[in-house]
PDB file of C-alpha atoms in Angstrom:
ATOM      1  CA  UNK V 218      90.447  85.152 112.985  1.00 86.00           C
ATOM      2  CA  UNK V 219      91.327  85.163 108.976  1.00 91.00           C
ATOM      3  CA  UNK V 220      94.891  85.581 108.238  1.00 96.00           C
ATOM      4  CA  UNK V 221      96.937  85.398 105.271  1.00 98.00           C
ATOM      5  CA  UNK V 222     100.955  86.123 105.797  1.00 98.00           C
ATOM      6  CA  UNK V 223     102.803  86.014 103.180  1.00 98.00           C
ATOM      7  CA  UNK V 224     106.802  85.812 103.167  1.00 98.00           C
ATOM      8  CA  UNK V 225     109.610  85.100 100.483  1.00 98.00           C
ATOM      9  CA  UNK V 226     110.084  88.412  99.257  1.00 98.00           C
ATOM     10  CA  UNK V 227     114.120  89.591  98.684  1.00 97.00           C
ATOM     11  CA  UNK V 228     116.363  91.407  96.778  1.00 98.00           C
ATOM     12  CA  UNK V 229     116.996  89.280  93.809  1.00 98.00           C
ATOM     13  CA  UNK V 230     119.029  90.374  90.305  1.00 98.00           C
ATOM     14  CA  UNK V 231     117.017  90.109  86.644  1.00 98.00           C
ATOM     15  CA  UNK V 232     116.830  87.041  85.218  1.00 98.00           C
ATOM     16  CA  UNK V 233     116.824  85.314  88.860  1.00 98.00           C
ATOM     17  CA  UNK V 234     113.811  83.029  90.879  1.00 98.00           C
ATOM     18  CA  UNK V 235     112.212  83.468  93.919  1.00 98.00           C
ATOM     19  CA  UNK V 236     108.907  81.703  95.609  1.00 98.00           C
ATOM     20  CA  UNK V 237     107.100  83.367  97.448  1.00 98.00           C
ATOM     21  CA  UNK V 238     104.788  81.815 100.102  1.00 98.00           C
ATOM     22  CA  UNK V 239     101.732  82.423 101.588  1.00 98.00           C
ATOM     23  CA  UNK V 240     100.259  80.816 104.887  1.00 98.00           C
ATOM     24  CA  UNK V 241      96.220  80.579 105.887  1.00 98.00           C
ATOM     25  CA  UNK V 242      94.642  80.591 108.655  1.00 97.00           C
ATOM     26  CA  UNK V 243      91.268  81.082 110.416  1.00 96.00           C
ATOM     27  CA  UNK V 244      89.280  79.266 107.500  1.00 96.00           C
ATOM     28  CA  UNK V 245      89.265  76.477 105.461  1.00 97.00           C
ATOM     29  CA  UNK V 246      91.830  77.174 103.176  1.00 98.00           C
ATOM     30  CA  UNK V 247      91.003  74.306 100.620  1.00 98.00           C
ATOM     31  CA  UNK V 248      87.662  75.430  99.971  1.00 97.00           C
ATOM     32  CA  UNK V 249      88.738  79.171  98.685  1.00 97.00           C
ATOM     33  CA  UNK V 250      90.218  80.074  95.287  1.00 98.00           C
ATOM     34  CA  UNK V 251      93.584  82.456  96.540  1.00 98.00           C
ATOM     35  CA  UNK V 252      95.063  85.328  94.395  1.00 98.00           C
ATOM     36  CA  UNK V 253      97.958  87.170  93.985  1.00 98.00           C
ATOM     37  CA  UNK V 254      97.980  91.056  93.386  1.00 98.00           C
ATOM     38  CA  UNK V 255     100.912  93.471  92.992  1.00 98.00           C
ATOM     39  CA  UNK V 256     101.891  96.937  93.836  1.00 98.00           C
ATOM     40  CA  UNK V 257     104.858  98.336  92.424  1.00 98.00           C
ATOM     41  CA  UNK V 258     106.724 101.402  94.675  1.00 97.00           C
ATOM     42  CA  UNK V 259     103.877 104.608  94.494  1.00 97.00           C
ATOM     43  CA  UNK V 260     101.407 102.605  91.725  1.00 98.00           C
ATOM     44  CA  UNK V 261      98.496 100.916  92.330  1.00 98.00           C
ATOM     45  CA  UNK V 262      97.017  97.516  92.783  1.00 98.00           C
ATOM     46  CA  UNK V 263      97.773  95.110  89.716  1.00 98.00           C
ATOM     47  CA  UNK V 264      96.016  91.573  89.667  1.00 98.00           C
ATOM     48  CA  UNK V 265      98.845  89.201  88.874  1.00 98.00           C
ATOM     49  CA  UNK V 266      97.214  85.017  89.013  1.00 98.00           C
ATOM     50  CA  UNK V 267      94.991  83.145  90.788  1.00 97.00           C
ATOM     51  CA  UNK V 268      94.280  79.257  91.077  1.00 98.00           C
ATOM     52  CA  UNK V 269      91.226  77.338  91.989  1.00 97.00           C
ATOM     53  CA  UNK V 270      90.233  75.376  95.644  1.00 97.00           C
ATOM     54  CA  UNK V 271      91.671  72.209  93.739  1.00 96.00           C
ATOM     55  CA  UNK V 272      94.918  73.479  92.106  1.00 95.00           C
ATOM     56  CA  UNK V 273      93.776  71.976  88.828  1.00 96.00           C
ATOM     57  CA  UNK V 274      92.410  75.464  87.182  1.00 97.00           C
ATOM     58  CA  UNK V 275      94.766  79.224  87.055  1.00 98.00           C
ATOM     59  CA  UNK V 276      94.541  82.579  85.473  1.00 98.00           C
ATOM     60  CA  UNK V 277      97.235  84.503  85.115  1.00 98.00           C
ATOM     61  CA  UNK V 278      97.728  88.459  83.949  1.00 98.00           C
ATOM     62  CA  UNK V 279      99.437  88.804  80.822  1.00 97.00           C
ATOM     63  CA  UNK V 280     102.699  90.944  81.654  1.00 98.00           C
ATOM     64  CA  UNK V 281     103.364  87.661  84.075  1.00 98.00           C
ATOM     65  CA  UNK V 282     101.763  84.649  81.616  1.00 98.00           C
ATOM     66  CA  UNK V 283     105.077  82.075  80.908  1.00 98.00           C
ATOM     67  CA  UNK V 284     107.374  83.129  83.741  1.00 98.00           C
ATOM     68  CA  UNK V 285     105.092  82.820  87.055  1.00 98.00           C
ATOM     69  CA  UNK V 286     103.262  79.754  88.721  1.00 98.00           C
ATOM     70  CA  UNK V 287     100.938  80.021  91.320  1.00 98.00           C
ATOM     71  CA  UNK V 288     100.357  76.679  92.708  1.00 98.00           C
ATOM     72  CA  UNK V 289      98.654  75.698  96.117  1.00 98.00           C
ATOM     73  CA  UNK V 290      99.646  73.070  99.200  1.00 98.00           C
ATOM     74  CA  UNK V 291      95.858  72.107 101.091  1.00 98.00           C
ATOM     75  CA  UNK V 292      97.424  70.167 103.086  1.00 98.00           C
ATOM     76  CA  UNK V 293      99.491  73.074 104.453  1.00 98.00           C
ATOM     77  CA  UNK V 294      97.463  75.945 103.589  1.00 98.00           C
ATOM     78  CA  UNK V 295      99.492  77.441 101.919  1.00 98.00           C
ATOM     79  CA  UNK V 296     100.057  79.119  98.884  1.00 98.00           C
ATOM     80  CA  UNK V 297     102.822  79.817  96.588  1.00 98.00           C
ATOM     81  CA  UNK V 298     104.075  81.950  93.686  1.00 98.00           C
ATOM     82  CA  UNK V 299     106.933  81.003  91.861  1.00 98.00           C
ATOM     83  CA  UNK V 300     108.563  83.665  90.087  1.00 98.00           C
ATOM     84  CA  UNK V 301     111.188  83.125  87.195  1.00 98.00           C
ATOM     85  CA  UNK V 302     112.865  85.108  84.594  1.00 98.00           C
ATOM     86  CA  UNK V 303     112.190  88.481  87.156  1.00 98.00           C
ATOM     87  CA  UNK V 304     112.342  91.699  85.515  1.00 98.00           C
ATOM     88  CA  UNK V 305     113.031  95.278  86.573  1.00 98.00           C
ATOM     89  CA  UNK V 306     109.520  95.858  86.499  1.00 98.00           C
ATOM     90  CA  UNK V 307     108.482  93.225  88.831  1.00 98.00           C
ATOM     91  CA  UNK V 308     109.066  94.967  91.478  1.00 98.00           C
ATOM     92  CA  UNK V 309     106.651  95.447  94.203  1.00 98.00           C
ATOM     93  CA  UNK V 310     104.733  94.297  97.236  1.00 98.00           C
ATOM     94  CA  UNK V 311     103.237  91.175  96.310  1.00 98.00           C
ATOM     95  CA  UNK V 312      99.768  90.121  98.175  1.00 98.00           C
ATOM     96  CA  UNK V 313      98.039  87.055  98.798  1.00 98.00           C
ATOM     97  CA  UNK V 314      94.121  86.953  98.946  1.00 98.00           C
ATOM     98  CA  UNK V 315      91.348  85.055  99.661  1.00 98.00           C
ATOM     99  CA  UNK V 316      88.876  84.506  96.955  1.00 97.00           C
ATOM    100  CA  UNK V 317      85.219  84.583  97.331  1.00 92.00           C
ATOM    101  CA  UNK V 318      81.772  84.186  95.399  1.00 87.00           C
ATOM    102  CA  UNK V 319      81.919  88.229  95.162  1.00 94.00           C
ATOM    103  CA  UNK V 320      86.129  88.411  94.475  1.00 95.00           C
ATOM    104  CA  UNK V 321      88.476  89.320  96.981  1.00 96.00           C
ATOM    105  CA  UNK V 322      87.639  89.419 100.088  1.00 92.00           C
ATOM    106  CA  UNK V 323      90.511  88.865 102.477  1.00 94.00           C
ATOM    107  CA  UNK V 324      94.224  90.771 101.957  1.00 97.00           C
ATOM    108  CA  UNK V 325      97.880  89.832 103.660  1.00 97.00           C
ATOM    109  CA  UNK V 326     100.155  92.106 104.793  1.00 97.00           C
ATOM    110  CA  UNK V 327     102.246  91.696 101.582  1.00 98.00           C
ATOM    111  CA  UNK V 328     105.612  90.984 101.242  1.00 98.00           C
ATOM    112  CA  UNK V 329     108.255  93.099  99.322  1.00 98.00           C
ATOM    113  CA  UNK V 330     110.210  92.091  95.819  1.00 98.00           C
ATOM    114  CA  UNK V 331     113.097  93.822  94.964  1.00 98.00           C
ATOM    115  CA  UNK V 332     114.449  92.959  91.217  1.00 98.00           C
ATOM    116  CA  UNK V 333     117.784  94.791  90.991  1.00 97.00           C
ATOM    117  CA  UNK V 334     121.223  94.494  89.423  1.00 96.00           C
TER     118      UNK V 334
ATOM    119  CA  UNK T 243      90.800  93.142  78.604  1.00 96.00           C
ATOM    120  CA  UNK T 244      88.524  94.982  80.300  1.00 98.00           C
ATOM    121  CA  UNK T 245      89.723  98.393  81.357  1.00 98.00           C
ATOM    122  CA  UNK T 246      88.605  99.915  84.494  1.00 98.00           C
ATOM    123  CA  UNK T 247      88.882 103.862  84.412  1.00 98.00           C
ATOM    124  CA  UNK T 248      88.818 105.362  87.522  1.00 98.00           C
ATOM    125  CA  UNK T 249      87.716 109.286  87.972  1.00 98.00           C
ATOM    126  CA  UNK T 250      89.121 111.071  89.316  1.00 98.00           C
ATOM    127  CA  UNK T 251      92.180 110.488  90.191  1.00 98.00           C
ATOM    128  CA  UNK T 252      93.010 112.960  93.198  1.00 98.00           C
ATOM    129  CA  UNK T 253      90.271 115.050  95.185  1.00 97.00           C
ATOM    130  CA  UNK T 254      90.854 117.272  97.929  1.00 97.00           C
ATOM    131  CA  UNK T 255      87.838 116.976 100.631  1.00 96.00           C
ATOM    132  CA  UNK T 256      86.745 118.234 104.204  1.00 96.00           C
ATOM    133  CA  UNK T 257      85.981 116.154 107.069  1.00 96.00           C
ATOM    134  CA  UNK T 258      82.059 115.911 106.626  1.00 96.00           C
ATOM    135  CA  UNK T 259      81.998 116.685 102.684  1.00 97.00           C
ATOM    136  CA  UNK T 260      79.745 114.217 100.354  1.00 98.00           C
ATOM    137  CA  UNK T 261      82.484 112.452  98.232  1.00 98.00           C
ATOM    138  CA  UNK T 262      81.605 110.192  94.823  1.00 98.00           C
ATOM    139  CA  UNK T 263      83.932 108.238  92.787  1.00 98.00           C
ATOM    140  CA  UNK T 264      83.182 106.536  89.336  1.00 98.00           C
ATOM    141  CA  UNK T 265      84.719 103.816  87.574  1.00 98.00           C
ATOM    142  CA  UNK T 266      83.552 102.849  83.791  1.00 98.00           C
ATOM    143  CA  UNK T 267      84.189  99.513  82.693  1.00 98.00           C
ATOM    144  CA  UNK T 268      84.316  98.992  78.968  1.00 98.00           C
ATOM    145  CA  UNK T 269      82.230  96.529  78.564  1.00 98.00           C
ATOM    146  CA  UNK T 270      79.177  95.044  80.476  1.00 98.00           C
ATOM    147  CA  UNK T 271      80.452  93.675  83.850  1.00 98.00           C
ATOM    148  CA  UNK T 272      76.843  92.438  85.557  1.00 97.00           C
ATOM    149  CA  UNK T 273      77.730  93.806  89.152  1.00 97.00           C
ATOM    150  CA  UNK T 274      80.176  92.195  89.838  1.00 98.00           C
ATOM    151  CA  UNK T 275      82.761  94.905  91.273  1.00 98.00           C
ATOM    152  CA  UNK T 276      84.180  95.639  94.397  1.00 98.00           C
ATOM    153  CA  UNK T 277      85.531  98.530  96.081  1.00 98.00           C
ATOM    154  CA  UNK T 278      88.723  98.537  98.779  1.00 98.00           C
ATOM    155  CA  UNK T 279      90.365 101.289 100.373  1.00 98.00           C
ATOM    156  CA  UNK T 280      93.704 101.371 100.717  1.00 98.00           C
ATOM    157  CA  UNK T 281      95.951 103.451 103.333  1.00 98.00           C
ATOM    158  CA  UNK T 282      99.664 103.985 103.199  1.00 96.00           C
ATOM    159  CA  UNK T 283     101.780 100.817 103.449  1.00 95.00           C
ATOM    160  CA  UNK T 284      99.046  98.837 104.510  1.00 97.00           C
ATOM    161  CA  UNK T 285      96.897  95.980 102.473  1.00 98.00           C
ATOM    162  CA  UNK T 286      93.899  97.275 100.734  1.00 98.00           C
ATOM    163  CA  UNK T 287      90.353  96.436 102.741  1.00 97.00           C
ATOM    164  CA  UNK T 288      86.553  95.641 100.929  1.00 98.00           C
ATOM    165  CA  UNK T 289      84.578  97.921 101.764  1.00 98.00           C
ATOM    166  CA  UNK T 290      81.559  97.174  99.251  1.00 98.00           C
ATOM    167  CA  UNK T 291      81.341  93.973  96.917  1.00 98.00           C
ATOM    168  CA  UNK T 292      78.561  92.947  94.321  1.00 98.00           C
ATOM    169  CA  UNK T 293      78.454  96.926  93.097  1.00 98.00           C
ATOM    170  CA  UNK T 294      76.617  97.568  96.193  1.00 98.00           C
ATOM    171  CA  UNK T 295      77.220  95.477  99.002  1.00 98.00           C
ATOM    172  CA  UNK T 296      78.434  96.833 102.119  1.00 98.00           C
ATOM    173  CA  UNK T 297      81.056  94.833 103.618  1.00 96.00           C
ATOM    174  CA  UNK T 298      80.220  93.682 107.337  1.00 95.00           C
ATOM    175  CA  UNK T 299      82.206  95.813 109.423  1.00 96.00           C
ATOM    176  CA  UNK T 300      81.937  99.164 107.437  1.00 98.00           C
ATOM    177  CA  UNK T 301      80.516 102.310 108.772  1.00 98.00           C
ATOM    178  CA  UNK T 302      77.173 102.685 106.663  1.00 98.00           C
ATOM    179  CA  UNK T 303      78.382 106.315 104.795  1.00 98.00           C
ATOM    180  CA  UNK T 304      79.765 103.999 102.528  1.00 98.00           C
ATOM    181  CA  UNK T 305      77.980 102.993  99.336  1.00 98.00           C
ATOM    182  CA  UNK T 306      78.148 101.867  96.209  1.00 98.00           C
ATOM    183  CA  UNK T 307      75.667 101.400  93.365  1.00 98.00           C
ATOM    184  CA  UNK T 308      75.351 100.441  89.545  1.00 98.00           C
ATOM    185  CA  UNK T 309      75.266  98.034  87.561  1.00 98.00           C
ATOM    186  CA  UNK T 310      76.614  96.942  83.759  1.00 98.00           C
ATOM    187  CA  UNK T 311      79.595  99.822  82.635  1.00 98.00           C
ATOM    188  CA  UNK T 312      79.319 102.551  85.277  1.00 98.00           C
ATOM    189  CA  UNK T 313      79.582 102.237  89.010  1.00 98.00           C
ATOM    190  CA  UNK T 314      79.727 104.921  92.177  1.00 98.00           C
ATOM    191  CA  UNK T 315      81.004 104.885  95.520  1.00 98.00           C
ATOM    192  CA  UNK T 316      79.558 107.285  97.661  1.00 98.00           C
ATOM    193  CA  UNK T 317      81.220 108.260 101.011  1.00 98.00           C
ATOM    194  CA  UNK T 318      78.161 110.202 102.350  1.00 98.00           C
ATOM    195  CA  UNK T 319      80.044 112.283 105.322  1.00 97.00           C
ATOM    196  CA  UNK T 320      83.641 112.038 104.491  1.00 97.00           C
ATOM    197  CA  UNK T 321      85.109 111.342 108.526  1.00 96.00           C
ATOM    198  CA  UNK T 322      89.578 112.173 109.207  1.00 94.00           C
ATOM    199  CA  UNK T 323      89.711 108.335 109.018  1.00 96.00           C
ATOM    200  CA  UNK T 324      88.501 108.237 105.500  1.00 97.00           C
ATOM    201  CA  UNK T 325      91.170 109.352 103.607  1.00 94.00           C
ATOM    202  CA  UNK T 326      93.347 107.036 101.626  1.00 97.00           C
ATOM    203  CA  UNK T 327      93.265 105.815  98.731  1.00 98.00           C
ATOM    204  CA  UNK T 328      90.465 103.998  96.966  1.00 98.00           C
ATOM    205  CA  UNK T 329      90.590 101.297  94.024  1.00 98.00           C
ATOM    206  CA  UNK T 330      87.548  99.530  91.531  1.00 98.00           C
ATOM    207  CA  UNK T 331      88.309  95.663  90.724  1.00 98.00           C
ATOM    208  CA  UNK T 332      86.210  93.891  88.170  1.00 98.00           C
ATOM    209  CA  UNK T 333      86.097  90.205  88.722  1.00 98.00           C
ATOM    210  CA  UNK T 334      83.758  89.957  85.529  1.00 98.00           C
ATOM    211  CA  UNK T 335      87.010  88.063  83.338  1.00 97.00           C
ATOM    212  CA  UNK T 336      90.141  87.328  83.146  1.00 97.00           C
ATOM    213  CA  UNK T 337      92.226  89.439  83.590  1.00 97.00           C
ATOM    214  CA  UNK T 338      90.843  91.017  86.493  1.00 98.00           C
ATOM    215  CA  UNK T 339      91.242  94.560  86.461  1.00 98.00           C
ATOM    216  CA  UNK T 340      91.557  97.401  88.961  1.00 98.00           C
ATOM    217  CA  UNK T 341      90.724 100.667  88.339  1.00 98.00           C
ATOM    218  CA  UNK T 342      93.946 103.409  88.533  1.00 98.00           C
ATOM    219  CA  UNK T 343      92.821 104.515  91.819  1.00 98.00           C
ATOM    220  CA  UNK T 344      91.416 107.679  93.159  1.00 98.00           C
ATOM    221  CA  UNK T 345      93.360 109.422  96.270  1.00 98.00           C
ATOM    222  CA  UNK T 346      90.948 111.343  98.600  1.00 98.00           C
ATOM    223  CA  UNK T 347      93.220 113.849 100.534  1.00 96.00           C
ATOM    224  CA  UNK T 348      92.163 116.683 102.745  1.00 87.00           C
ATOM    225  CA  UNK T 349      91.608 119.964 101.995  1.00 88.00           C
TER     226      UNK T 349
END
């Protein structure tokens, strides 16, 4: 069965880093494009990057563009999201997905953010 | 940026009412739009993808159609398990975009 759990997420002060992870399983990781999408506290969904099967193409949103990196492990199906320079603002549940020929297909359980002095 | 607006935002709806959601994109997307449905503190699930798609799985009184700037999802007998919220995501360009997100709740 697909699954995508995702895990990092802490209580961190502005200005500070955090990488978040996200581990695959149940499909052939290397041969999917992954995503990350946000949800701040009572908002809705915001798509935040994504990066390619190879690692050698991303996208990122602009309200993220300079301070994040998504980057990808196929050897360990995983995926990561390094997060620098955190604001107030990025707070929120931060998903992983899986990436198909028709967009997202496949969601984690998320994993929570907290960017407070 | 494409912009994704969602209407509406909040409806209130009985079990076995005929509910329909719009989202405008503002500019020509093809069909490529999906739909997910979201419930509280869980991860959003596809329900329909290429505009009109049904996602394996999903009970059939979902739809969706359009094509281009305006699309529809369609919940044809709105069931208790049903309500949620629902979101629009254009995969067109970069930056993908969701829509704001329409909350069905009951009535």
């Amino acid at each position: 069965e697909f699954q995508l759990l995702e895990s990092g997420g802490d209580l961190v002060q502005p200005g500070g880093s955090l990488r978040l992870s996200c581990a695959a399983s149940g499909f052939t990781f290397s041969s999917y494009a992954m995503s990350w999408v946000r949800q701040a506290p009572g908002k809705g969904l915001e798509w935040v990057s994504d990066i390619i099967t190879t690692g050698a193409g991303t996208h990122y949103a602009d309200s993220v563009k300079g301070r994040f990196t998504i980057s990808r492990d196929n050897s360990k199906d995983t995926l990561y999201l390094h997060m620098n320079g955190l604001r107030l603002e990025d707070t929120a549940v931060y998903y992983c997905a899986k990436v198909g020929t028709s967009g997202i297909h496949l969601w984690g359980q998320g994993t929570l953010v907290t960017v407070s002095s | 940026d494409i912009q994704m607006t969602q209407s509406p935002s909040s409806l209130s709806a009985s079990v076995g009412d005929r509910v329909t959601i719009t989202c405008r994109a503002s500019q020509g997307i093809r069909n490529d739009l999906g739909w997910y449905q979201q419930k509280p503190g869980k991860a959003p699930k596809r329900l329909i993808y290429a505009a009109s798609s049904l996602q394996s799985g999903v009970p059939s009184r979902f739809s969706g159609s359009g094509s281009g700037t305006e699309f529809t999802l369609t919940i044809s007998s709105l069931q208790s398990e049903d309500f949620a919220t629902y979101y629009c995501l254009q995969h067109y360009s970069y930056p993908w975009t969701f829509g704001q997100g329409t909350k069905v709740e009951i009535k």
